[in-house]
XYZ file of C-alpha atoms in Angstrom:
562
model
C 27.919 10.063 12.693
C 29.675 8.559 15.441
C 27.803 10.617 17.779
C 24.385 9.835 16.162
C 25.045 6.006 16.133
C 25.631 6.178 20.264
C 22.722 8.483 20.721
C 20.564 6.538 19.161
C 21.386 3.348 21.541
C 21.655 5.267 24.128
C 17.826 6.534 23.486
C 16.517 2.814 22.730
C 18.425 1.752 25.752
C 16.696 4.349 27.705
C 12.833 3.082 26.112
C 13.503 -0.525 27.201
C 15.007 0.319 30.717
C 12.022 2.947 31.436
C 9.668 0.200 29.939
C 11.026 -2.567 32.114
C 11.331 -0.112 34.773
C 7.800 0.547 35.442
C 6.737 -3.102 34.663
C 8.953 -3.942 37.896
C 8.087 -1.073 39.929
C 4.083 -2.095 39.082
C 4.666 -5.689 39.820
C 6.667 -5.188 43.179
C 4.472 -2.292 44.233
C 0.691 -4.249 43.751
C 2.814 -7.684 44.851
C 3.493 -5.986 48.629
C 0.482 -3.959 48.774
C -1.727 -7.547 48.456
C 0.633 -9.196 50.041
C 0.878 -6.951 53.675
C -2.247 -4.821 53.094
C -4.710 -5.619 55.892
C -8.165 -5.358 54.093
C -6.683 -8.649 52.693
C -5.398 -10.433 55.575
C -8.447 -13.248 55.844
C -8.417 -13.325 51.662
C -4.982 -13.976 52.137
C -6.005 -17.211 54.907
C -7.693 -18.815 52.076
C -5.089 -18.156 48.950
C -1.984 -17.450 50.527
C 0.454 -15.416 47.918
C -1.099 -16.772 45.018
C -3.103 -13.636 46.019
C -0.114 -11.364 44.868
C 0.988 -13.301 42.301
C -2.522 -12.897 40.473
C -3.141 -9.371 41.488
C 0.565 -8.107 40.677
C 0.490 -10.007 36.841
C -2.877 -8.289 36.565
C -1.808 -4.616 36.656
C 1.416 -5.327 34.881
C -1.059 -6.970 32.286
C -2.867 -3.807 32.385
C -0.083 -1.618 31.493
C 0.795 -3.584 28.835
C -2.280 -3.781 27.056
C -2.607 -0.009 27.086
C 0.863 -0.054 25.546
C 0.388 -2.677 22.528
C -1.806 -0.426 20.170
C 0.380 2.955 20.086
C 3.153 1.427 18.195
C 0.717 -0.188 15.155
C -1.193 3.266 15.170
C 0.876 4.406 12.126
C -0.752 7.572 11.130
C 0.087 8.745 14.840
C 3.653 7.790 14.268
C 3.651 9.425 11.123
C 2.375 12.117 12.916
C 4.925 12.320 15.536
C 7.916 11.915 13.088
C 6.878 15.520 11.451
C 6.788 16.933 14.406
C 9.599 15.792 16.821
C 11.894 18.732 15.022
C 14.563 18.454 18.520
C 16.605 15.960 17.798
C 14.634 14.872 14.787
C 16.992 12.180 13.297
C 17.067 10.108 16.469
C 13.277 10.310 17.347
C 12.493 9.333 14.111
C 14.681 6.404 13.722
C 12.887 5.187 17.076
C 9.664 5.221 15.668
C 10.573 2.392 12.824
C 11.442 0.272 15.908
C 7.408 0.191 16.438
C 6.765 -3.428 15.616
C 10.063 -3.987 17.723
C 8.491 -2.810 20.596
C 4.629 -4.383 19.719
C 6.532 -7.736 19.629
C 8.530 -7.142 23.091
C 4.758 -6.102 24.414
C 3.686 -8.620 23.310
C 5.771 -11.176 24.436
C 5.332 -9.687 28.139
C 1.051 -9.927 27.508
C 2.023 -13.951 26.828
C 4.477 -14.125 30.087
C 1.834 -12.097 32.721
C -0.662 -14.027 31.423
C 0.719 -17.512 32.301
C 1.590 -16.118 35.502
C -1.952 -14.833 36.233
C -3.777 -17.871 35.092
C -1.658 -20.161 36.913
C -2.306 -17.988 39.885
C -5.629 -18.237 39.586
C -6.011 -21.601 39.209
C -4.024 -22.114 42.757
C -6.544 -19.500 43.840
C -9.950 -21.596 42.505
C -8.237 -24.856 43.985
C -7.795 -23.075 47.526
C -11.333 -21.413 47.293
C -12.357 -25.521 46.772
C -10.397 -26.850 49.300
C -11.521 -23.791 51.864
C -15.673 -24.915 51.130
C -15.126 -28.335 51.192
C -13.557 -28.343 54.509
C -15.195 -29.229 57.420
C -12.608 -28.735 59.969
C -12.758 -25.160 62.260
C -9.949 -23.927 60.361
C -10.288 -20.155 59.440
C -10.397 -20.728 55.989
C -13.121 -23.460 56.256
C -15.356 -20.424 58.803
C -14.386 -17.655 56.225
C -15.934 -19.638 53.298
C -19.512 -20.530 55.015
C -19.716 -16.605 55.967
C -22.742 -14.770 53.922
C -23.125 -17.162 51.309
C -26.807 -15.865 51.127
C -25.949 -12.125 51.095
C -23.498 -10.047 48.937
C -20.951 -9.900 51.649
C -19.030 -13.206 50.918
C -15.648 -13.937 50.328
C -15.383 -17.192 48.783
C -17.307 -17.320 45.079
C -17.409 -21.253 45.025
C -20.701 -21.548 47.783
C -21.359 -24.904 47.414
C -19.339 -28.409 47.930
C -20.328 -29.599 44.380
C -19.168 -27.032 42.523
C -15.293 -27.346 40.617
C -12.488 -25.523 39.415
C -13.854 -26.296 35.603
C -17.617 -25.362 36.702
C -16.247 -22.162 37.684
C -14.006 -21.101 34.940
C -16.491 -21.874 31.997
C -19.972 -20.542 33.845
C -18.201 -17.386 35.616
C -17.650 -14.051 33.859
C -13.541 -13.689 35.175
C -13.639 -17.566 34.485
C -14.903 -17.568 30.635
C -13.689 -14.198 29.633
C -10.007 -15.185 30.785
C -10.690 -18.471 28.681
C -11.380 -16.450 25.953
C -8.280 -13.898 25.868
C -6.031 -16.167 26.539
C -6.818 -18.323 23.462
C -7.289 -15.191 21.574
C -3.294 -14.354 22.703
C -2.160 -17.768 22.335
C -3.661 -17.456 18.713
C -2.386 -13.856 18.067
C 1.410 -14.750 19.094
C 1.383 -18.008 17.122
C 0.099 -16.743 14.115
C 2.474 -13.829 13.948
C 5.887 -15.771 13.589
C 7.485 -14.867 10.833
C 7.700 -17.860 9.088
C 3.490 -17.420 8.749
C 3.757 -13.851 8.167
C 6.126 -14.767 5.053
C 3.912 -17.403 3.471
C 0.167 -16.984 4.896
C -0.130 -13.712 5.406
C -3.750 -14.070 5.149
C -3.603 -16.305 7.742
C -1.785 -13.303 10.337
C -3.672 -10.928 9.136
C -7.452 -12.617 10.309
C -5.982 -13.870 13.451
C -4.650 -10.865 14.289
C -8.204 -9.050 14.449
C -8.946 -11.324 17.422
C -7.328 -8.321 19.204
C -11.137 -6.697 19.505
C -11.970 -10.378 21.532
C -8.751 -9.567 23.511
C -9.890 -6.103 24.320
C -13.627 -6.592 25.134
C -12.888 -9.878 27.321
C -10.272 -7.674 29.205
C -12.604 -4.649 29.686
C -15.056 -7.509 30.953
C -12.958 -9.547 32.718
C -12.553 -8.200 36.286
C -16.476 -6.721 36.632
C -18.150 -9.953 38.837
C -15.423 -8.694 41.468
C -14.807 -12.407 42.592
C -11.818 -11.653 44.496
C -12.358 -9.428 47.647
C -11.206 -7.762 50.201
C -12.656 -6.791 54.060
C -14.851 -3.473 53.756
C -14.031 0.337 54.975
C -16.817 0.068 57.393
C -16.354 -3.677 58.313
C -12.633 -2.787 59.230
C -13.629 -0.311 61.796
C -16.052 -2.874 63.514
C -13.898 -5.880 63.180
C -10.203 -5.433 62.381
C -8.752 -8.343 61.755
C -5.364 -8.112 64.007
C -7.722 -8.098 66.725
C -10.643 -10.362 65.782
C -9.027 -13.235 63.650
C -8.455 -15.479 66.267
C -11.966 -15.183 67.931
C -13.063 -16.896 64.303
C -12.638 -20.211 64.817
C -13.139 -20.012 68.866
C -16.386 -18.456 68.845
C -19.702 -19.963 70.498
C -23.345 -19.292 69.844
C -23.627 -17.159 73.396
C -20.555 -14.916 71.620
C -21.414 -11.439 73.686
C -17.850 -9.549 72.956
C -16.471 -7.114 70.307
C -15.494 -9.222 67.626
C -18.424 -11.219 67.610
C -19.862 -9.817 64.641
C -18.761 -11.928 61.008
C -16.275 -9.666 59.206
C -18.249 -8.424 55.790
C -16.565 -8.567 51.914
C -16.319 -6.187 49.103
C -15.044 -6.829 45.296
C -12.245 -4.767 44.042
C -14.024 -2.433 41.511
C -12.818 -3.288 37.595
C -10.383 -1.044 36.412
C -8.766 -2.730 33.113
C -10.679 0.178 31.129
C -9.339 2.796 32.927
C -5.819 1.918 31.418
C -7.214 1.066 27.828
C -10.043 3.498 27.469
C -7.080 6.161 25.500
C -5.448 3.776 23.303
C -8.643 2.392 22.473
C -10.164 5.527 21.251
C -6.702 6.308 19.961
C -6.959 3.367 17.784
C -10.569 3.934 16.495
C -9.571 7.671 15.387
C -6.487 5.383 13.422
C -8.824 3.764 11.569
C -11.543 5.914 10.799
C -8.469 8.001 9.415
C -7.049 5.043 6.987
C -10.607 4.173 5.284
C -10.746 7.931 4.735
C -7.446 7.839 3.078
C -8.084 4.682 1.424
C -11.207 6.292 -0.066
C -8.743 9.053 -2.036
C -8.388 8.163 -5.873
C -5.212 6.377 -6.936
C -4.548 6.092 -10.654
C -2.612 3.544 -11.827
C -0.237 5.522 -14.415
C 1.566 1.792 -15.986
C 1.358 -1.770 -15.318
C 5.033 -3.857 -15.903
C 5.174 -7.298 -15.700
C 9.023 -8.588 -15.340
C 10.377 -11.714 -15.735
C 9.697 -14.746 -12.636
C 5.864 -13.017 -11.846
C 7.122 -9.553 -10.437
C 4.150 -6.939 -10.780
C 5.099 -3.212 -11.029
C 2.827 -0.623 -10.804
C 3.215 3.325 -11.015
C 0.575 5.207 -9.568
C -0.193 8.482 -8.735
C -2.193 10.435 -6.308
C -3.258 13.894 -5.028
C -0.950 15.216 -2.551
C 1.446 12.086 -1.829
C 4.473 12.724 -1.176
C 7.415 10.599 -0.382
C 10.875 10.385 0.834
C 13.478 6.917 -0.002
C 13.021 4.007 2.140
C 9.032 4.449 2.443
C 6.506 2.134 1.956
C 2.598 2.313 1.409
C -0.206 -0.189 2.309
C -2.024 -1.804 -0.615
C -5.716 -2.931 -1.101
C -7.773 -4.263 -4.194
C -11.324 -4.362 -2.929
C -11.512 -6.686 -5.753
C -9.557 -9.185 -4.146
C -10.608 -8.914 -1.025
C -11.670 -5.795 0.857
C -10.409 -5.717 4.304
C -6.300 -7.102 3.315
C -3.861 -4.444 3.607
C -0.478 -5.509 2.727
C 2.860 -3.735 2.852
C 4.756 -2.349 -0.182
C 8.312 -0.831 -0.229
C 8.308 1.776 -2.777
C 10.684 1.783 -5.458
C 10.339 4.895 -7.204
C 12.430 8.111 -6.227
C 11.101 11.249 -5.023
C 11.860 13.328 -7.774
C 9.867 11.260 -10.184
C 6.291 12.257 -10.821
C 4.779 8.990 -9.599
C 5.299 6.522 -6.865
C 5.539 2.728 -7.840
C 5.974 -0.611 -6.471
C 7.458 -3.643 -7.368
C 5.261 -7.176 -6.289
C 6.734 -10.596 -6.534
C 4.454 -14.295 -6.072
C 4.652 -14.463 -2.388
C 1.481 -16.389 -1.145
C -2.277 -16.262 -2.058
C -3.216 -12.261 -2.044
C -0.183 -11.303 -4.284
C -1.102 -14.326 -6.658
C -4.674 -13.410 -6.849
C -3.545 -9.766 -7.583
C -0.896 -10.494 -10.401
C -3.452 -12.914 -12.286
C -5.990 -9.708 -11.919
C -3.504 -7.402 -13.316
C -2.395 -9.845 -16.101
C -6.027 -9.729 -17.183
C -7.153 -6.150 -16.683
C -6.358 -3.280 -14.364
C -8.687 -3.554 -11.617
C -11.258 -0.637 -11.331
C -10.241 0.329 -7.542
C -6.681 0.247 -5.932
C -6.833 1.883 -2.567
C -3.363 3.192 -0.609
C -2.499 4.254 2.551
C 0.779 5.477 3.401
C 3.269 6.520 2.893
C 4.628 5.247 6.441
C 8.471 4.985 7.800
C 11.138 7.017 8.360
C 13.166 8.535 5.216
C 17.004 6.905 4.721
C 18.167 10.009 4.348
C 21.415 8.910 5.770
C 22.705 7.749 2.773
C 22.857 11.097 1.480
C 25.204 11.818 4.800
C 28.365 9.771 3.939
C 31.451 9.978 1.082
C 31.368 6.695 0.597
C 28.064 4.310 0.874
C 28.228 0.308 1.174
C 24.820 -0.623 0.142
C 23.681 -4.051 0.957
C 21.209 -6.236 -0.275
C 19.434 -9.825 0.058
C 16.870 -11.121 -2.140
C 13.808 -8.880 -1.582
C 15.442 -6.650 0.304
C 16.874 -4.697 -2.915
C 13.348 -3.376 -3.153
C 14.602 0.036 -0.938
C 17.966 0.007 -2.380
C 16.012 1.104 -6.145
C 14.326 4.352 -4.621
C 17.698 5.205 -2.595
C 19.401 4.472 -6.198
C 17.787 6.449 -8.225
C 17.662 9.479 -5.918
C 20.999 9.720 -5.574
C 21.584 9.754 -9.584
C 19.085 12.361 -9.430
C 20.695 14.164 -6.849
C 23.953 13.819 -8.476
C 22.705 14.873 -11.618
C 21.332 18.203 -10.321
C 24.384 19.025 -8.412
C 22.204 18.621 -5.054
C 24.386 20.473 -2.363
C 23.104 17.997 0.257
C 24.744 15.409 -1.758
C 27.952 14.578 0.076
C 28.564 11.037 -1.402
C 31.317 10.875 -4.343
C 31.301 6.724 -4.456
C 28.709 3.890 -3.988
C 29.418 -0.167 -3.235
C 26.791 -1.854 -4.196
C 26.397 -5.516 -3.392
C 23.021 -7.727 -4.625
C 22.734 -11.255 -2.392
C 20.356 -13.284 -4.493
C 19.552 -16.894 -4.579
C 17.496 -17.256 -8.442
C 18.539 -15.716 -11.415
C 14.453 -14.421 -12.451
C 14.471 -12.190 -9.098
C 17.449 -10.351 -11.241
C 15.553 -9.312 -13.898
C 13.672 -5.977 -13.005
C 16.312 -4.235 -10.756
C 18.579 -5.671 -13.834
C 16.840 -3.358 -16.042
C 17.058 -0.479 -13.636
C 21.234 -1.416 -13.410
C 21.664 -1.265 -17.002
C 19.402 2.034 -17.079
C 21.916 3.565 -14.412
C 24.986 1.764 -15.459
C 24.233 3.838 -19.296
C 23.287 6.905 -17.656
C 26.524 7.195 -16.149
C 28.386 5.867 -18.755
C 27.073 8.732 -21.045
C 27.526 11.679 -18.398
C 31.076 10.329 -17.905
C 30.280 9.174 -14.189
C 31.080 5.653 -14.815
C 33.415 5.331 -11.719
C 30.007 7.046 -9.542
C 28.601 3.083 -8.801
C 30.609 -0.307 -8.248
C 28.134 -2.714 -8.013
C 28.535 -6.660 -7.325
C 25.996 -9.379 -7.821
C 26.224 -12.727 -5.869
C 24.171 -15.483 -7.000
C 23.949 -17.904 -3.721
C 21.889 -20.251 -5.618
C 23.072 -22.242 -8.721
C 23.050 -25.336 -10.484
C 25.004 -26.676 -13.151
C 23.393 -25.269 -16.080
C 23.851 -21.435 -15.393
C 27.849 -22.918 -14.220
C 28.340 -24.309 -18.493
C 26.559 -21.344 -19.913
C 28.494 -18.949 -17.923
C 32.004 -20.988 -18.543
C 30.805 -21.262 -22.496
C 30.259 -17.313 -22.538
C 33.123 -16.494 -19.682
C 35.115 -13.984 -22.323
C 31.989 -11.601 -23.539
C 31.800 -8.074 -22.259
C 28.817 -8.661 -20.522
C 27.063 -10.871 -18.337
C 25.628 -13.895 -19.431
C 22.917 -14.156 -16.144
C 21.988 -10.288 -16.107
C 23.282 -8.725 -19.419
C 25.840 -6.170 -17.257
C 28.730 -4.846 -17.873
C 29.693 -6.403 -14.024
C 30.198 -9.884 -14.047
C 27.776 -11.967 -11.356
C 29.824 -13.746 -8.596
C 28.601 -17.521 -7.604
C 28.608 -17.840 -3.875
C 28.342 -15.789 -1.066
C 30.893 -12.600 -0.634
C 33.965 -12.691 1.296
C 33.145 -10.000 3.194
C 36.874 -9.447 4.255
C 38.215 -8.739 1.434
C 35.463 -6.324 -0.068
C 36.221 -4.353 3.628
C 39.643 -4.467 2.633
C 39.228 -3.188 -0.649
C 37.271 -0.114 0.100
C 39.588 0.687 3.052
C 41.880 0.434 0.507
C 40.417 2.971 -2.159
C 39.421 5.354 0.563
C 42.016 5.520 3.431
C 40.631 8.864 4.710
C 36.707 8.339 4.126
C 33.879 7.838 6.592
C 32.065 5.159 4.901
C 28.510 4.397 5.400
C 27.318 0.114 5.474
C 23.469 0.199 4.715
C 22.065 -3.407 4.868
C 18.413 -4.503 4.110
C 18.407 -8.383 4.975
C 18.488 -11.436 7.419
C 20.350 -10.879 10.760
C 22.967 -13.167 10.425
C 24.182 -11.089 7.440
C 23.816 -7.970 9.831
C 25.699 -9.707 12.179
C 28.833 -10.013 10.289
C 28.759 -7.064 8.561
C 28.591 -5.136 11.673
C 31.810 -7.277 12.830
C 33.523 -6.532 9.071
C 32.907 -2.695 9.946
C 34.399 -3.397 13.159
C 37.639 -4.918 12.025
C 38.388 -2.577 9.715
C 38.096 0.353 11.154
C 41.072 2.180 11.850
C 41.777 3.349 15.545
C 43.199 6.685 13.861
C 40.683 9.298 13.829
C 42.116 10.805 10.512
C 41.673 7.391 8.974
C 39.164 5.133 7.188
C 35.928 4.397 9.684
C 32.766 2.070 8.784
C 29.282 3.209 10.691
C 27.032 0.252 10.326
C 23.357 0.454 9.671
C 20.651 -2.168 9.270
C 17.831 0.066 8.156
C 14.015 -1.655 8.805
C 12.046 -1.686 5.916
């Protein structure tokens, strides 16, 4: 376990460092190459290394945006995940760090960007400066050169034209306009706080990606900054003709008397996103043919505090714990797709999910199911890697907050199936379970689900199987009375279990303490699906008490992403 822990940050060590490796190598490579090449030397007169700056950003830029689709194509990944057999474990568990990645792509799109705009505007305000002068300067001679022909080098030909003129009436000009609002729309809209509560609102925004891509594919066509030509080089190099420029008379009878002629760098921004476009189209094509397979929906629950269940079935899914599907109702709206853990185990002849209120779509679809089942529910999926770990330790710590119990119901119920088939991949004997929660209505289905277990086991004489603890980290003084009234009954007055619930948050010390405690020999598992902070100290709990003795107790800590 050890081993698969370090291999496993040793392999998305090795992803960043290649990723960031290339990025610099790209940047410092184009950076030189405009900076020294001499087909650039008089562009460089006029922009100085504002030149590199924009040219550099722009092929990192184009790197990146051939990267940002592959990790949301999800039927590749899916793909790839059945079929990385060598050294399947840790492949796979790379491939839920997709949106990781996306977000860390990204993030560099939004950096380059800023780099190459502001480059670029340095670059339109030299071009300016360069026409408007009247001096003998080079730049000055450079930028009256050709202005009839196609063999210029300065785009702005005339002294009334500005920097604005030129980036709202130009192709490069409006197209990078464009992107970059459609970025500075996609990266805001994605925060999680939006993603949480407007999902809607993510969801549109986040289709400006086919702006994005056609104003990048468009961007660099008018060619606007050039270089010297093949051909014009061989007349009139510039190491030997530059400083004739601004000398020369009318009677000019020498060598370098001819004017040096201009070429635009061809656009190549398709080139690098041409694959992961068509990539991408294939992706979708394949979902709405998915989408289109029939789903029946077996049984509609509705639990307490407006949580939705639903058990469906369809032909040929098949599932593994710690999955999740995509969800549409065509009623509702037909292009959402929203993301559903699912709760059900893979031994059970359907699949379900559980849906809480969380913003507008899952209102709309609870108030639809409350009044009839709607005629079409479409899913895609299912999508993630399996956490089949669970099944690989003696003892398991199983942690969850709030919403994130949703896995912890399918990994739950498997292993009781497991356990009660005398599965011989089965190696755990003992489960911790702890339940963070802030509202006592969130209890209520995985309550039921509890008690279910909490009976089964009872009556197969497995009580001892599952120690579970529920922390309530929201309460007021009502559930405090009712629970001091009722403090000697056998069960719980907030969830009806045999367990009592604990107000406040746990001391994380002491539960480490404890288990070390029962199992002084054990490898034990820590499985937490929940906010970082709470991954944070658990993985410093699992730390502490982890004996330096090999033959002793040891806690392997893993945050699994759901």
């Amino acid at each position: 376990t050890m081993g698969n822990w370090l291999v496993n940050h040793w392999f998305s060590a090795a992803v960043l460092a290649a990723w960031l490796g290339i990025n610099i190598f790209l940047f410092t490579y184009y950076f030189l190459f405009f900076d020294r090449d001499e087909h650039y030397f008089y562009t460089r007169a006029i922009l100085g290394s504002a030149l590199a700056w924009a040219r550099a950003s722009a092929k990192c830029l184009n790197f990146n945006s051939m990267l940002i689709l592959l990790p949301v194509c999800r039927n590749l990944l899916s793909f790839l995940r059945g079929t990385c057999s060598c050294c399947r474990r840790t492949l796979r568990k790379q491939l839920d760090h997709n949106l990781t990645f996306h977000k860390l792509v990204a993030y560099a799109l939004a950096l380059l960007t800023a780099v190459h705009t502001i480059a670029h505007l340095f670059n339109l305000e030299r071009y300016n400066q360069s026409q408007q002068a009247t001096d003998r300067s080079l730049p000055a001679v450079l930028s009256k050169m050709h202005l009839q022909g196609s063999k210029w080098l300065n785009p702005i030909h005339s002294n009334q034209t500005t920097v604005e003129y030129v980036a709202f009436t130009t192709i490069p000009g409006l197209t990078g306009v464009i992107i970059t609002l459609a970025l500075i729309l996609m990266v805001t809209s994605s925060t999680e706080f939006i993603r949480r509560n407007y999902f809607e609102l993510f969801w549109y925004t986040h289709h400006l990606f086919l702006i994005y891509f056609a104003g990048l594919v468009i961007h660099g066509i008018a060619g606007l900054v050039r270089g010297q030509t093949e051909q014009s080089m061989a007349e009139v190099h510039p190491y030997h003709c530059a400083e004739y420029l601004t000398q020369r008379d009318q009677n000019c009878t020498h060598s370098c008397c001819k004017d040096p002629e201009f070429g635009s760098i061809p656009a190549e921004s398709w080139k690098w996103v041409l694959a992961p476009i068509i990539l991408y189209v294939f992706e979708r094509i394949l979902r709405v043919w998915r989408a289109r397979q029939e789903v029946v929906v077996k049984k509609v629950v509705m639990h307490p505090a407006r949580v939705l269940e639903l058990q469906m079935q369809k032909k040929g899914f098949c599932m593994e714990v710690g999955q999740y599907i995509f969800v549409n109702c065509p009623a509702i709206s037909p292009l959402e797709w929203h993301p559903f853990t699912l709760t059900s185990a893979p031994e059970e002849d359907f699949f379900s999910i559980h849906i809480r209120a969380a913003g507008d779509w899952t209102e709309r679809l609870i108030d639809t199911f409350q009044l009839e089942t709607p005629s079409r529910i479409e899913v895609d999926g299912p999508f993630g890697t399996a956490s089949e770990d669970v099944f690989q330790y003696e003892v398991a710590m199983l942690v969850g907050a709030g919403i994130g119990v949703t896995p912890f119901a399918s990994i739950l119920k498997s292993i009781w199936y497991k356990f009660q088939q005398a599965d011989q991949t089965l190696k755990t004997k003992k489960i911790y379970f702890y339940w963070l929660c802030r509202d006592t209505g969130a209890f209520a289905w995985f309550n039921d689900l509890l008690a279910s277990l909490e009976q089964k086991m009872a009556e197969s004489g497995k009580a001892d199987f599952l120690t579970y603890r529920l922390f309530l980290t929201g309460w007021d003084t009502s559930i405090a009375n009712n629970v001091a009234l009722h403090f000697d009954t056998a069960t719980d007055t907030v969830t009806g279990l045999r367990h009592k619930t604990i107000f406040g948050r746990p001391m994380w010390n002491m539960e480490f303490a404890a288990v070390a405690a029962a199992h002084p020999r054990s490898v034990v598992g820590v499985f937490l699906c929940g906010p970082e902070a709470l991954a944070k100290s658990l993985q410093k709990s699992c730390h502490q008490h982890s004996s330096l003795d090999p033959r002793k107790v040891k806690f392997y800590f893993n945050k699994e992403n759901f």
